[in-house]
Structures are given as C-alpha cells and as structure tokens.
Short mmCIF file of C-alpha atoms and ligand atoms in Angstrom, two decimals:
data_model
loop_
_atom_site.label_atom_id
_atom_site.label_comp_id
_atom_site.label_asym_id
_atom_site.label_seq_id
_atom_site.Cartn_x
_atom_site.Cartn_y
_atom_site.Cartn_z
CA UNK A 1134 36.13 107.87 154.57
CA UNK A 1135 39.44 109.53 153.77
CA UNK A 1136 39.71 113.30 153.42
CA UNK A 1137 40.11 112.90 149.66
CA UNK A 1138 36.94 110.77 149.48
CA UNK A 1139 35.06 113.51 151.37
CA UNK A 1140 36.43 116.16 148.99
CA UNK A 1141 35.38 114.08 145.99
CA UNK A 1142 31.89 113.57 147.46
CA UNK A 1143 31.32 117.32 147.91
CA UNK A 1144 32.66 118.06 144.43
CA UNK A 1145 30.16 115.55 143.01
CA UNK A 1146 27.37 117.11 145.11
CA UNK A 1147 28.21 120.56 143.66
CA UNK A 1148 28.07 119.14 140.15
CA UNK A 1149 24.71 117.49 140.89
CA UNK A 1150 23.47 120.82 142.25
CA UNK A 1151 24.32 122.90 139.18
CA UNK A 1152 23.88 120.31 136.41
CA UNK A 1153 20.09 120.82 136.05
CA UNK A 1154 20.68 124.57 135.55
CA UNK A 1155 23.30 124.35 132.79
CA UNK A 1156 22.61 125.58 129.29
CA UNK A 1157 24.73 126.29 126.19
CA UNK A 1158 25.35 129.87 127.39
CA UNK A 1159 26.36 129.02 130.97
CA UNK A 1160 29.78 130.09 132.22
CA UNK A 1161 30.89 128.58 135.54
CA UNK A 1162 33.32 130.19 137.98
CA UNK A 1163 35.85 127.65 139.20
CA UNK A 1164 38.05 127.86 142.28
CA UNK A 1165 41.48 126.57 143.18
CA UNK A 1166 42.82 123.67 145.24
CA UNK A 1167 42.43 119.93 145.60
CA UNK A 1168 38.67 120.03 146.25
CA UNK A 1169 38.12 122.35 143.29
CA UNK A 1170 40.23 119.99 141.18
CA UNK A 1171 37.80 117.14 141.89
CA UNK A 1172 34.99 119.47 140.81
CA UNK A 1173 36.79 120.32 137.55
CA UNK A 1174 37.07 116.62 136.77
CA UNK A 1175 33.30 116.16 137.25
CA UNK A 1176 32.61 119.31 135.23
CA UNK A 1177 34.49 117.80 132.30
CA UNK A 1178 31.75 115.15 131.92
CA UNK A 1179 29.29 117.98 131.14
CA UNK A 1180 31.51 120.03 128.83
CA UNK A 1181 29.07 119.85 125.93
CA UNK A 1182 26.25 121.22 128.08
CA UNK A 1183 27.73 124.63 128.95
CA UNK A 1184 29.79 127.35 127.28
CA UNK A 1185 32.93 127.52 129.41
CA UNK A 1186 34.51 128.60 132.67
CA UNK A 1187 36.23 131.47 134.44
CA UNK A 1188 39.25 130.35 136.46
CA UNK A 1189 40.46 131.72 139.80
CA UNK A 1190 44.10 130.79 139.10
CA UNK A 1191 46.50 129.83 136.36
CA UNK A 1192 46.60 126.26 137.75
CA UNK A 1193 42.81 125.97 137.49
CA UNK A 1194 42.84 127.44 133.97
CA UNK A 1195 45.39 124.81 132.92
CA UNK A 1196 43.33 121.96 134.38
CA UNK A 1197 40.15 123.21 132.72
CA UNK A 1198 41.89 123.56 129.36
CA UNK A 1199 43.38 120.11 129.78
CA UNK A 1200 39.81 118.78 129.84
CA UNK A 1201 38.94 120.80 126.73
CA UNK A 1202 36.80 123.31 128.67
CA UNK A 1203 37.07 126.86 127.23
CA UNK A 1204 38.40 129.41 129.75
CA UNK A 1205 37.19 133.01 129.54
CA UNK A 1206 38.61 136.27 130.86
CA UNK A 1207 36.22 137.48 133.57
CA UNK A 1208 35.98 140.85 131.80
CA UNK A 1209 34.37 139.14 128.82
CA UNK A 1210 31.55 137.73 130.93
CA UNK A 1211 28.30 139.55 131.70
CA UNK A 1212 26.83 137.07 134.15
CA UNK A 1213 28.19 134.30 136.32
CA UNK A 1214 25.49 132.23 137.95
CA UNK A 1215 27.75 129.91 139.97
CA UNK A 1216 31.18 129.99 141.58
CA UNK A 1217 32.35 126.71 143.09
CA UNK A 1218 35.41 126.67 145.35
CA UNK A 1219 36.92 125.08 148.44
CA UNK A 1220 37.98 126.77 151.68
CA UNK A 1221 40.55 126.45 154.43
CA UNK A 1222 37.99 127.19 157.16
CA UNK A 1223 34.27 127.96 157.36
CA UNK A 1224 32.13 129.01 160.32
CA UNK A 1225 28.39 128.47 160.68
CA UNK A 1226 27.65 131.81 158.95
CA UNK A 1227 29.57 130.51 155.89
CA UNK A 1228 32.25 133.14 156.43
CA UNK A 1229 35.49 131.64 155.17
CA UNK A 1230 39.25 131.73 155.32
CA UNK A 1231 40.71 131.05 151.90
CA UNK A 1232 44.09 131.41 150.25
CA UNK A 1233 45.97 128.34 151.43
CA UNK A 1234 46.81 127.93 147.74
CA UNK A 1235 47.71 131.65 147.39
CA UNK A 1236 44.86 132.28 144.92
CA UNK A 1237 42.76 134.41 147.29
CA UNK A 1238 42.61 137.63 145.26
CA UNK A 1239 41.32 136.11 142.05
CA UNK A 1240 39.03 133.85 144.10
CA UNK A 1241 37.56 136.89 145.82
CA UNK A 1242 37.05 138.68 142.51
CA UNK A 1243 35.23 135.73 140.93
CA UNK A 1244 33.15 135.23 144.08
CA UNK A 1245 32.19 138.92 144.00
CA UNK A 1246 30.80 138.58 140.48
CA UNK A 1247 28.98 135.27 140.96
CA UNK A 1248 25.32 135.22 141.90
CA UNK A 1249 25.74 132.00 143.89
CA UNK A 1250 28.94 130.98 145.65
CA UNK A 1251 28.95 127.27 146.48
CA UNK A 1252 31.67 126.32 148.97
CA UNK A 1253 32.75 122.68 148.92
CA UNK A 1254 34.68 121.42 151.94
CA UNK A 1255 35.30 118.36 154.05
CA UNK A 1256 34.22 118.49 157.68
CA UNK A 1257 37.76 119.23 158.97
CA UNK A 1258 37.25 122.78 157.63
CA UNK A 1259 34.21 123.56 159.83
CA UNK A 1260 35.13 125.64 162.91
CA UNK A 1261 33.31 127.67 165.55
CA UNK A 1262 35.65 130.67 165.29
CA UNK A 1263 37.85 131.40 162.27
CA UNK A 1264 41.58 131.77 162.71
CA UNK A 1265 43.24 128.51 163.70
CA UNK A 1266 44.24 128.38 160.02
CA UNK A 1267 46.68 131.28 159.48
CA UNK A 1268 44.98 134.07 157.53
CA UNK A 1269 46.63 134.63 154.11
CA UNK A 1270 47.18 138.20 152.91
CA UNK A 1271 48.35 139.09 149.39
CA UNK A 1272 50.78 141.99 149.56
CA UNK A 1273 52.65 144.18 147.05
CA UNK A 1274 56.30 143.08 147.49
CA UNK A 1275 57.72 146.53 148.43
CA UNK A 1276 55.14 146.86 151.24
CA UNK A 1277 56.11 143.61 152.97
CA UNK A 1278 57.75 145.11 156.09
CA UNK A 1279 55.20 147.91 156.43
CA UNK A 1280 52.27 145.49 156.22
CA UNK A 1281 53.98 143.16 158.71
CA UNK A 1282 54.33 146.01 161.25
CA UNK A 1283 50.68 147.04 160.80
CA UNK A 1284 49.53 143.46 161.32
CA UNK A 1285 51.42 143.32 164.62
CA UNK A 1286 49.56 146.49 165.69
CA UNK A 1287 46.30 144.64 164.97
CA UNK A 1288 47.38 141.79 167.25
CA UNK A 1289 48.48 139.21 164.68
CA UNK A 1290 51.79 137.44 164.10
CA UNK A 1291 52.79 137.89 160.42
CA UNK A 1292 54.81 135.15 158.73
CA UNK A 1293 56.19 135.65 155.22
CA UNK A 1294 55.32 132.65 153.00
CA UNK A 1295 58.77 131.92 151.69
CA UNK A 1296 59.21 131.14 148.00
CA UNK A 1297 55.61 131.89 146.96
CA UNK A 1298 54.73 134.40 144.24
CA UNK A 1299 51.04 134.79 143.44
CA UNK A 1300 49.59 134.71 139.91
CA UNK A 1301 49.51 138.52 140.23
CA UNK A 1302 53.25 138.77 141.00
CA UNK A 1303 52.83 139.52 144.71
CA UNK A 1304 53.83 137.88 148.01
CA UNK A 1305 51.80 136.20 150.75
CA UNK A 1306 51.94 136.98 154.47
CA UNK A 1307 50.12 134.48 156.71
CA UNK A 1308 48.73 135.91 159.95
CA UNK A 1309 48.91 133.60 162.95
CA UNK A 1310 47.14 134.01 166.29
CA UNK A 1311 44.72 136.69 165.08
CA UNK A 1312 41.45 137.23 166.94
CA UNK A 1313 38.85 136.76 164.18
CA UNK A 1314 35.75 136.68 166.38
CA UNK A 1315 34.43 139.62 164.27
CA UNK A 1316 35.33 138.55 160.71
CA UNK A 1317 33.86 141.49 158.76
CA UNK A 1318 35.73 144.07 160.86
CA UNK A 1319 39.00 142.14 160.61
CA UNK A 1320 38.59 141.75 156.83
CA UNK A 1321 38.04 145.49 156.43
CA UNK A 1322 40.86 146.52 158.78
CA UNK A 1323 43.45 144.38 157.03
CA UNK A 1324 42.29 145.49 153.59
CA UNK A 1325 42.77 149.10 154.71
CA UNK A 1326 46.52 148.63 155.23
CA UNK A 1327 48.36 150.31 152.36
CA UNK A 1328 50.13 147.67 150.31
CA UNK A 1329 47.58 144.92 150.97
CA UNK A 1330 45.95 143.65 147.79
CA UNK A 1331 43.39 141.64 149.69
CA UNK A 1332 43.10 139.15 152.54
CA UNK A 1333 41.67 135.66 152.67
CA UNK A 1334 38.65 136.45 154.84
CA UNK A 1335 35.44 135.99 152.87
CA UNK A 1336 33.09 137.62 155.37
CA UNK A 1337 31.72 140.63 153.50
CA UNK A 1338 30.94 138.18 150.69
CA UNK A 1339 30.48 134.79 152.37
CA UNK A 1340 29.41 131.61 150.61
CA UNK A 1341 25.72 131.18 149.79
CA UNK A 1342 25.70 127.40 150.11
CA UNK A 1343 28.08 125.08 151.93
CA UNK A 1344 28.32 121.48 150.81
CA UNK A 1345 30.09 119.83 153.73
CA UNK A 1346 31.52 116.33 153.41
CA UNK A 1347 30.96 114.26 156.57
CA UNK A 1348 31.17 110.58 157.38
CA UNK A 1349 27.34 110.55 157.39
CA UNK A 1350 27.18 112.01 153.88
CA UNK A 1351 27.20 115.46 152.28
CA UNK A 1352 25.35 118.09 154.30
CA UNK A 1353 23.78 120.96 152.34
CA UNK A 1354 23.93 124.13 154.47
CA UNK A 1355 22.47 127.32 152.97
CA UNK A 1356 23.53 130.67 154.45
CA UNK A 1357 20.98 132.04 156.87
CA UNK A 1358 20.28 135.72 156.37
CA UNK A 1359 20.52 137.50 159.69
C1 5RP B 2268 43.24 128.27 147.45
C2 5RP B 2268 42.10 128.08 148.39
C3 5RP B 2268 41.55 126.71 148.54
O1 5RP B 2268 40.19 126.74 148.30
C4 5RP B 2268 41.81 126.24 149.94
O2 5RP B 2268 43.20 126.32 150.21
C5 5RP B 2268 41.33 124.79 150.13
O3 5RP B 2268 42.14 123.92 149.40
P1 5RP B 2268 41.87 122.36 149.34
O4 5RP B 2268 40.60 122.17 148.59
O5 5RP B 2268 43.09 121.83 148.62
O6 5RP B 2268 41.79 121.85 150.77
O7 5RP B 2268 41.61 129.00 149.01
O8 5RP B 2268 43.74 129.59 147.49
#
C-alpha cells in the first residue's frame, strides 16, 4: 500500500470509530494535514448526523466549509468529545511530535479541550524515541534570536522555517538533534522559554487512541495508563 492509501485507511477507521457516537448536537475537533484531510472527506458523508466542527487551522476550516460542514469558534463550544488529527511522530506511549504543517498551537488547544484525542497516522510515523523529525516551535517574531540561543543551551540545533507565518501571525523554529528521551520534561522546558507560544511535543497531553495504518491493516492502539 502507498503512504496515501495508509493515511486514507486510518482516516476511514477514525470515522468508523466515532460514527456510532454522533448525534445532532455533536461537535467534532478536526486536525490539520494530509491525513486529517482524508478524515474531513469521510466526515462530509455524515454531515447531517452531527452539528459541526472546530478546526485546528484556517486550511482545515476552509476544507470543512467547502463540504458544507459548519465550523464553530472553540469558545462557543462547551464540550468536545473527539479530536481527530495526524502526527509527525508517535512513540509507544502515544506521545507525539506535531506541527509539520505549522498548526501546532491551535492543534494543542483543541486537543486540550477534547475528551478523546484520536491520532491517525501511517506506520512511518511510529518511532521508539521521538526527535528524528525536527521539533517545531511557534515563536513570537521579536523573540526569534533569543529563543534560538536558549534552544542551543538545551542542546538542540534551531533552524528558522523560512517563509512560514502561522495562523496566529508567528514564526516557526524547528529543533534538530534534540534529545527527547524524556518528552514531558523537554516539552515543559521549551515552553518555559520567554517568547515561545508552544512547541510541538504532545507529551503532557498525549493521544488517547492511535489508529496506525500498516500493510497488515489498521492497528488500534489505546494509550496505556502508567
Ligand atoms: C500539522 C500536523 C500534522 O498532523 C502532521 O504534520 C502530519 O501531517 P500529515 O498527515 O500530512 O502527514 O501536525 O501541524
């Protein structure tokens, strides 16, 4: 199977997972990226069976609206049962690196509100230790050099993502060669740098369920509480 076929298979599996729980009041949190886009296309088939969606990016909001799915401001929503999104990397504890598409901050906010975060990913995203994928950090533009220097002190190699402005008007610094063997500590340390909006480690709030696309089919991997 191609990578796109695996992404489509996990998007379908997520839809199959939530479909029995939809009702006319349901609002679904929707992530950003090519895997999330496949999910949006499946969600469109059910648009008369739920109320609407909350989007983690402007691009996702546009795709949802294009299908005729109402998009709500998160502040208008009391409860979000599900958030469905892709990832750039996941480990076996369902701690993630996200933000390859620069949407990490809004993704983290929607994930924080959702009761159940379903991560959909093809098997290339599964790793033993996070960090081969450079860790994205959203940064207030005037803090770019300061944050870069602080990242070097933490042992990472910061690389400015040229030409990218986030939906929030900020910049992205990608951290290469960072030791992320302790994801929660790294997430907290980077978030403590003044000028950082947030970073793409989802370790304090990992996924609850990973639907992993493999050549043998979609594996359903719930997070183990430890
Ligand atoms: C966007 C993300 C995406 O979920 C991540 O980059 C995976 O993308 P794709 O599904 O296209 O492989 O975090 O900010």
